[in-house]
Tab-separated table of N, CA and C in Angstrom:
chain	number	residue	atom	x	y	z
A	994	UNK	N	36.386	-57.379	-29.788
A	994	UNK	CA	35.810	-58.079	-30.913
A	994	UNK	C	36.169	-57.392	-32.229
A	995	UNK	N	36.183	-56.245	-32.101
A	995	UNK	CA	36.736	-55.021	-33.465
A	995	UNK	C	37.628	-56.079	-33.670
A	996	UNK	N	38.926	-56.022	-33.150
A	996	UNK	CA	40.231	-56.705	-33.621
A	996	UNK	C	40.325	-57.509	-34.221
A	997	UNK	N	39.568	-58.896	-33.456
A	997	UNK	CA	39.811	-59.940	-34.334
A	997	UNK	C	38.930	-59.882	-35.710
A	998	UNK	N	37.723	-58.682	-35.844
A	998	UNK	CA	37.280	-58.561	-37.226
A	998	UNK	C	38.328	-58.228	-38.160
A	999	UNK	N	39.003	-57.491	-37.449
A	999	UNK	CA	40.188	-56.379	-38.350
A	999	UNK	C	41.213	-57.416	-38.665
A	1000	UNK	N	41.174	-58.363	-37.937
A	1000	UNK	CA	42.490	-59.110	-37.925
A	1000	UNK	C	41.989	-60.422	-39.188
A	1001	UNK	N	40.758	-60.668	-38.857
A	1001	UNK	CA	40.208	-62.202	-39.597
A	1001	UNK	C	40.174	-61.262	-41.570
A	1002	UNK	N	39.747	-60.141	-41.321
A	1002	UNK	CA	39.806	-59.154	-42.775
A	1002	UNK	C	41.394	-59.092	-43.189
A	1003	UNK	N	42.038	-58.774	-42.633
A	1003	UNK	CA	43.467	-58.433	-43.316
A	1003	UNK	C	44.033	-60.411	-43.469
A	1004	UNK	N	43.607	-60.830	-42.596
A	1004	UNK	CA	44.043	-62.523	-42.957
A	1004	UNK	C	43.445	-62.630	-44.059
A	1005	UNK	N	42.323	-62.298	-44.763
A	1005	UNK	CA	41.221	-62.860	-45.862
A	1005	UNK	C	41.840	-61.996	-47.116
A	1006	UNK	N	42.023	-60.923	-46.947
A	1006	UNK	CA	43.035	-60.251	-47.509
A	1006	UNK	C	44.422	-60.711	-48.843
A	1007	UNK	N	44.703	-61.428	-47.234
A	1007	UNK	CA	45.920	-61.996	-47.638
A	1007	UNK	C	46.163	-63.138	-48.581
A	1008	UNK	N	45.230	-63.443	-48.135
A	1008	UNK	CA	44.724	-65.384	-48.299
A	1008	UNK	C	44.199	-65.073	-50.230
A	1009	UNK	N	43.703	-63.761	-50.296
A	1009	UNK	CA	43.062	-63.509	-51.697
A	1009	UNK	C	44.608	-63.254	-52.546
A	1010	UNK	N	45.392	-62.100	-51.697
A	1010	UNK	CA	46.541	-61.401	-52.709
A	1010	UNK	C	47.553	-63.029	-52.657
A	1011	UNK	N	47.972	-64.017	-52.111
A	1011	UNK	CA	48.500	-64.912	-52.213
A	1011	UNK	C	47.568	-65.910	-53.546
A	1012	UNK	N	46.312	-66.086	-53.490
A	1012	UNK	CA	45.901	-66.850	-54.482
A	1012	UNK	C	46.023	-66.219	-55.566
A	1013	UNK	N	45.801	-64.854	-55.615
A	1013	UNK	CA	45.949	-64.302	-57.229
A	1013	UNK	C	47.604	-64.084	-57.716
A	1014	UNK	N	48.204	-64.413	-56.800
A	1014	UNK	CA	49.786	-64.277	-57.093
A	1014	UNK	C	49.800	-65.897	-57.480
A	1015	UNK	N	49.392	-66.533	-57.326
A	1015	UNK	CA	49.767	-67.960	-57.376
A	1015	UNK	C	49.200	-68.333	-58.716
A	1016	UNK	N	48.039	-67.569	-58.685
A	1016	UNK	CA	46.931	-67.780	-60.387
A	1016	UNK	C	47.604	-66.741	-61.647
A	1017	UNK	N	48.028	-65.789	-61.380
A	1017	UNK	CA	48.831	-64.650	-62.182
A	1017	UNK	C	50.156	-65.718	-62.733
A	1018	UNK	N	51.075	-66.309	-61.544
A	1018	UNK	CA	52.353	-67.052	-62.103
A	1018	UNK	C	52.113	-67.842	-62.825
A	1019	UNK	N	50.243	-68.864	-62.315
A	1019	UNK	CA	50.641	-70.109	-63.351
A	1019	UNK	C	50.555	-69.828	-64.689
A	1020	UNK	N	49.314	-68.648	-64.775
A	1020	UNK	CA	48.983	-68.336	-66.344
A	1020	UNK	C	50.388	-67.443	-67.202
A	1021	UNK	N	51.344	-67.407	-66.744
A	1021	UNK	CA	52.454	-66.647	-67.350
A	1021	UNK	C	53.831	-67.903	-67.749
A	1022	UNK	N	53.321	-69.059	-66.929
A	1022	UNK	CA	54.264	-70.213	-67.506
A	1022	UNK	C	53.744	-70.998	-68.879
A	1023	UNK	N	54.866	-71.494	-69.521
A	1023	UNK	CA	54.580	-71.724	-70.888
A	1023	UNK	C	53.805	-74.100	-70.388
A	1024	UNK	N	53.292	-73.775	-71.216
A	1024	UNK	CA	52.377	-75.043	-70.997
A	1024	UNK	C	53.397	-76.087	-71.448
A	1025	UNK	N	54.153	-76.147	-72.342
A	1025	UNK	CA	55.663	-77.229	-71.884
A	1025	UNK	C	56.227	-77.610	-70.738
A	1026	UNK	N	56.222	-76.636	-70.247
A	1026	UNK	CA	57.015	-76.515	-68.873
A	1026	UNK	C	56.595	-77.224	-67.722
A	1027	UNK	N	55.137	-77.631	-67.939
A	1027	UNK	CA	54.256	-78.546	-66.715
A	1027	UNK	C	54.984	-79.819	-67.186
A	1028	UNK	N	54.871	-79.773	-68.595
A	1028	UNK	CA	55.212	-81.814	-68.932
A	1028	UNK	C	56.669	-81.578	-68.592
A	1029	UNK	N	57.401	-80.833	-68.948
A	1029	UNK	CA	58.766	-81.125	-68.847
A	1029	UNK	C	59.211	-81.308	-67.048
A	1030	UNK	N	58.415	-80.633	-66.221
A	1030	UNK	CA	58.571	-81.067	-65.291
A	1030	UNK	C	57.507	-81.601	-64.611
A	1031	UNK	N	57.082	-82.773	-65.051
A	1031	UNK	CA	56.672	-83.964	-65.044
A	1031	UNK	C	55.225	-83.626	-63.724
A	1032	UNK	N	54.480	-82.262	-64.047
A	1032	UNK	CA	53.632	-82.164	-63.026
A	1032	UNK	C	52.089	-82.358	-64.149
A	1033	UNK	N	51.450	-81.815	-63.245
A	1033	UNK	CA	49.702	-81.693	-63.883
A	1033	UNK	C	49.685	-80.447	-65.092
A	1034	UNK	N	48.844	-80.701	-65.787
A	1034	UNK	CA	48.692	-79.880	-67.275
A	1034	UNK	C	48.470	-78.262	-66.626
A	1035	UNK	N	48.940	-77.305	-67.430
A	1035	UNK	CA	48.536	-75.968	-67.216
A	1035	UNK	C	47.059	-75.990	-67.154
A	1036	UNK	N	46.318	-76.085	-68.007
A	1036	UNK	CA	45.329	-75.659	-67.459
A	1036	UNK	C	44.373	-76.626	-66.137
A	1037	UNK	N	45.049	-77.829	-65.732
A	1037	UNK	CA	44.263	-78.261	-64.374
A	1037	UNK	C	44.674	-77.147	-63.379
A	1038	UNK	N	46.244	-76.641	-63.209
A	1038	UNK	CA	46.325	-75.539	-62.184
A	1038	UNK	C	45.758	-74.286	-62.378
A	1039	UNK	N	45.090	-73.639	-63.523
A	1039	UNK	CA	45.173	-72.525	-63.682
A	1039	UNK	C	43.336	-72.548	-63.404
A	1040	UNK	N	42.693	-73.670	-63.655
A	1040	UNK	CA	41.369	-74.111	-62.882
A	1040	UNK	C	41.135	-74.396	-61.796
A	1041	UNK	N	42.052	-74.882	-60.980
A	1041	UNK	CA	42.250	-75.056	-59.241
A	1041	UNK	C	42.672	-73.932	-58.971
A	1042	UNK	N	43.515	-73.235	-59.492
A	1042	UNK	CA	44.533	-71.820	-58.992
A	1042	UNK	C	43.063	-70.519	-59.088
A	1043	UNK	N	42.395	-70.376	-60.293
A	1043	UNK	CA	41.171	-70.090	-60.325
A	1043	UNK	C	39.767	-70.263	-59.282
A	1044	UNK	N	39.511	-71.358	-58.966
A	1044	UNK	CA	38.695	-71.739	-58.305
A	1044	UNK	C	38.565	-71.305	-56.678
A	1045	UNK	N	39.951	-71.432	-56.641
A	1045	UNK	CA	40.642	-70.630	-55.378
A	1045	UNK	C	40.842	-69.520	-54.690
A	1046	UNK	N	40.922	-68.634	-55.834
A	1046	UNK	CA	41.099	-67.601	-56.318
A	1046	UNK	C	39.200	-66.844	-55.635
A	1047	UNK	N	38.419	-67.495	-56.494
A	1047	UNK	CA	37.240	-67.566	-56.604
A	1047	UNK	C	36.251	-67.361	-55.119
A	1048	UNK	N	36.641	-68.928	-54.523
A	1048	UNK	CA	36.260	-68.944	-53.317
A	1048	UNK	C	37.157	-68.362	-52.087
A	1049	UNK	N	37.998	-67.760	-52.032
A	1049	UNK	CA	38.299	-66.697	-51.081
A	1049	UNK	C	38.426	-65.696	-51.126
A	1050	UNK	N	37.810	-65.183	-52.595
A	1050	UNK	CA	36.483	-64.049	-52.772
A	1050	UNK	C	35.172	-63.974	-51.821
A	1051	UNK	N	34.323	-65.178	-52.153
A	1051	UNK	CA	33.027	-65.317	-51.760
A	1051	UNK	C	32.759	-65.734	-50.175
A	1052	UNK	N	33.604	-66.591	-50.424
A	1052	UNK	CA	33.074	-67.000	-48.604
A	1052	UNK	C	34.218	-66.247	-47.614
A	1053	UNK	N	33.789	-66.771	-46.347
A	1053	UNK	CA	34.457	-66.126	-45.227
A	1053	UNK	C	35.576	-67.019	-45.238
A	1054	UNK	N	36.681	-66.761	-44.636
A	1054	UNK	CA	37.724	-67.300	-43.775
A	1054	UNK	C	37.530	-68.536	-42.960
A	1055	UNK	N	36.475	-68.105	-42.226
A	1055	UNK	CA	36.293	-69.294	-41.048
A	1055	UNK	C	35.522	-70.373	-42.014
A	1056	UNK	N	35.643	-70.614	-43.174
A	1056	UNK	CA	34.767	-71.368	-43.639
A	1056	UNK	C	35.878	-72.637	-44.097
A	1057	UNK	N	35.490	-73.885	-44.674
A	1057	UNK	CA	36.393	-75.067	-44.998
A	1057	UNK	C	37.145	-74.607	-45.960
A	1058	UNK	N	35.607	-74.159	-47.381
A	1058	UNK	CA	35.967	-74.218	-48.526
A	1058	UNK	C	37.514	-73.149	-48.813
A	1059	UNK	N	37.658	-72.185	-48.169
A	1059	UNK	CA	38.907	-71.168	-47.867
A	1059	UNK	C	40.134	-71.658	-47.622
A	1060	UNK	N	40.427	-73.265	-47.060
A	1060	UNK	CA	41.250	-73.455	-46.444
A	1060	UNK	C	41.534	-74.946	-47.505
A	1061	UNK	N	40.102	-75.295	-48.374
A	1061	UNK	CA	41.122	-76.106	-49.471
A	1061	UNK	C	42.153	-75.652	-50.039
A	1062	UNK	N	40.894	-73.798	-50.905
A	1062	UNK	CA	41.952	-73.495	-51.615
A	1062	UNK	C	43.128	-73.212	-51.163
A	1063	UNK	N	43.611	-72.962	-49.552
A	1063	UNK	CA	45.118	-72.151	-49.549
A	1063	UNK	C	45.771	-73.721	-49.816
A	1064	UNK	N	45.471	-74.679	-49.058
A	1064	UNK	CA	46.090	-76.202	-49.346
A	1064	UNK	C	46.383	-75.839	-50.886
A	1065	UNK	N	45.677	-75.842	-51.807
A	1065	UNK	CA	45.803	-76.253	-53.516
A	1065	UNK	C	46.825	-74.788	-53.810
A	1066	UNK	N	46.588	-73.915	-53.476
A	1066	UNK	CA	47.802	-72.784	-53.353
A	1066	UNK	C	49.166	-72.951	-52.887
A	1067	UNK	N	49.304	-73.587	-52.032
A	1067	UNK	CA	50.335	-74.044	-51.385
A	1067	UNK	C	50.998	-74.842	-52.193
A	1068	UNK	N	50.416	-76.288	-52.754
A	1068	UNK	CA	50.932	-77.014	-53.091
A	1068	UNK	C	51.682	-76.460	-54.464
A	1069	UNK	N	50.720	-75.742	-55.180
A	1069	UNK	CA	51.620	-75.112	-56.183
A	1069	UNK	C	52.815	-74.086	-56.272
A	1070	UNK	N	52.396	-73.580	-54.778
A	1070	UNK	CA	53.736	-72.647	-54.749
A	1070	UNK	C	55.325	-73.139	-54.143
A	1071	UNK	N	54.960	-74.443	-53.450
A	1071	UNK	CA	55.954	-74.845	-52.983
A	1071	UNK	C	56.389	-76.063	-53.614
A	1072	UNK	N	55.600	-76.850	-54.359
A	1072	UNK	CA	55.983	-78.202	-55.469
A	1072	UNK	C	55.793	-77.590	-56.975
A	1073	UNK	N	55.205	-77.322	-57.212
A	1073	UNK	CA	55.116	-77.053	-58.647
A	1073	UNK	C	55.818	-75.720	-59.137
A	1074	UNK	N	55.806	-74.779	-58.559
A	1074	UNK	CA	56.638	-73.629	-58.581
A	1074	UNK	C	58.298	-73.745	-58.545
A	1075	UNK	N	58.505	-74.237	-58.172
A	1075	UNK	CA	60.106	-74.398	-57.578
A	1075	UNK	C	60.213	-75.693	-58.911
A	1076	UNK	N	59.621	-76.312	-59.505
A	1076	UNK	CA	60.278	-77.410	-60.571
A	1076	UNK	C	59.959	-76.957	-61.808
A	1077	UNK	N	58.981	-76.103	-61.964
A	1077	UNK	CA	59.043	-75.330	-63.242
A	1077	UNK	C	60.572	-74.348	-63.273
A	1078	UNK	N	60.286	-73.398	-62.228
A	1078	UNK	CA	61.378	-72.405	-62.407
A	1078	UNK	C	62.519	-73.076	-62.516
A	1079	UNK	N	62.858	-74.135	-62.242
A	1079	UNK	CA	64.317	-74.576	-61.964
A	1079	UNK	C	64.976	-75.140	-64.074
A	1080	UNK	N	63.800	-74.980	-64.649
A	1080	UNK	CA	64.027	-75.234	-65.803
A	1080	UNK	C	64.571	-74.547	-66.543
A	1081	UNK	N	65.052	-74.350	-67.336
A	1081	UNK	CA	65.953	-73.731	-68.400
A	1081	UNK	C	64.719	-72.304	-68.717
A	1082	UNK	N	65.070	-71.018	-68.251
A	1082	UNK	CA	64.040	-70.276	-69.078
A	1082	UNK	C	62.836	-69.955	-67.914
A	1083	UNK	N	63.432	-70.459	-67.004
A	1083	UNK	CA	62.012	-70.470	-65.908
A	1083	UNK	C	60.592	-70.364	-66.031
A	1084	UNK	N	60.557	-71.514	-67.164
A	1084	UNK	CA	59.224	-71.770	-67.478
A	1084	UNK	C	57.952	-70.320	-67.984
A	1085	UNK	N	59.495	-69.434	-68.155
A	1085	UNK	CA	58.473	-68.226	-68.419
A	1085	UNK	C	57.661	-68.176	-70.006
A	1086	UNK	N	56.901	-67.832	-70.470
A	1086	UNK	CA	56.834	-67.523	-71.792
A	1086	UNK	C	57.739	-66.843	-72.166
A	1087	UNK	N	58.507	-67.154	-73.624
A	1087	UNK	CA	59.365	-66.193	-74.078
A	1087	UNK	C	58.863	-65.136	-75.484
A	1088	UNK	N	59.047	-63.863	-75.082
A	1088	UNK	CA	58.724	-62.955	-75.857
A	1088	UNK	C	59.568	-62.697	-77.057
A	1089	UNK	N	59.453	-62.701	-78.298
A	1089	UNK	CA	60.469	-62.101	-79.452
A	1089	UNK	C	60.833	-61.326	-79.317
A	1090	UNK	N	62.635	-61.445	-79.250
A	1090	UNK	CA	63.101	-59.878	-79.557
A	1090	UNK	C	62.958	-59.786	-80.868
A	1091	UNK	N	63.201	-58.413	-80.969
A	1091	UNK	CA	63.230	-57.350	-82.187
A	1091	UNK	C	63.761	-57.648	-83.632
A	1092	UNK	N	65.310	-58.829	-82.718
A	1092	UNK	CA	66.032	-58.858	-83.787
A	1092	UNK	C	66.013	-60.146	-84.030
A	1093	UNK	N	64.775	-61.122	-83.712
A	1093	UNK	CA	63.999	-62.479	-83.883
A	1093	UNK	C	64.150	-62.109	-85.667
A	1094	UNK	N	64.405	-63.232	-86.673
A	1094	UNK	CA	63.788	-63.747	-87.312
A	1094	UNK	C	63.001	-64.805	-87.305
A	1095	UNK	N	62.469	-65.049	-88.506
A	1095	UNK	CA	61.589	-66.660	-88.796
A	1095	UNK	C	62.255	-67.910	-88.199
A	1096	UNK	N	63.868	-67.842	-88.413
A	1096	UNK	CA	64.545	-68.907	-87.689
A	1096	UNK	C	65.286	-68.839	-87.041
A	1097	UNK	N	65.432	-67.713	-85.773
A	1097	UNK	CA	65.709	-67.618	-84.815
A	1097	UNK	C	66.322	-66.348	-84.796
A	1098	UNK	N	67.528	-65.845	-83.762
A	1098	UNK	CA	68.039	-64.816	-83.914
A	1098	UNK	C	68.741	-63.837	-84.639
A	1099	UNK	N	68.622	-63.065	-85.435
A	1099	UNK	CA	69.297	-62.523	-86.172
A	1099	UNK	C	70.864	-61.828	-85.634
A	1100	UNK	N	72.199	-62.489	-86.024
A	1100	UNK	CA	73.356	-61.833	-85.506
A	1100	UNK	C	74.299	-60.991	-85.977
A	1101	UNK	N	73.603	-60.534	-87.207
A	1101	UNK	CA	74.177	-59.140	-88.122
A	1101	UNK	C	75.105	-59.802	-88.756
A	1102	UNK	N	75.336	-60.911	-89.099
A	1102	UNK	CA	76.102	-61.634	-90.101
A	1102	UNK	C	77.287	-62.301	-89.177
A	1103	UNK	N	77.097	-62.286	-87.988
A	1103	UNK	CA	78.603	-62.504	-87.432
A	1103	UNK	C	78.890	-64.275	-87.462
């Protein structure tokens, strides 16, 4: 009986470090990037990706509510993930470089 405790814990584990990897990516994509690829608004995933997140914190494994969220996890990591990234920029936020001006890159006069 140890085992399968040990075993149902490292599954619950898992089930948590997969939702917060899934909630970490959406909040790091730029909110264009949902419309441009024609899915649901950033913040509906980053409230399902959340929620998810949430409840396989609190409850057990053997429970339903655990097994929506990996469904709503899933779906984002394997449909919505793969059509953002495939976009120009991989839907990442882009950070200013250094040598950013006001209207775009600065190229030392070239």
């Amino acid at each position: 009986m140890q085992g399968f405790a040990g075993f149902m814990w490292l599954l619950s584990m898992a089930l948590i470090l997969f939702s917060g990897f899934a909630l970490i990516d959406a909040a790091t994509r730029r909110e264009d990037a949902y419309r441009a690829a024609d899915k649901q608004s950033k913040p509906f995933w980053l409230i399902i990706l959340g929620l998810a997140f949430i409840v396989n914190l609190i409850f057990n494994i053997l429970s339903f509510l655990p097994i929506i969220g990996l469904i709503a996890t899933i779906v984002y990591m394997v449909d919505v993930r793969p059509a953002i990234k495939g976009l120009p920029g991989g839907g990442r936020s882009r950070k200013g470089s250094s040598s950013d001006g006001p209207y775009g890159p600065w190229n030392g006069g070239r």
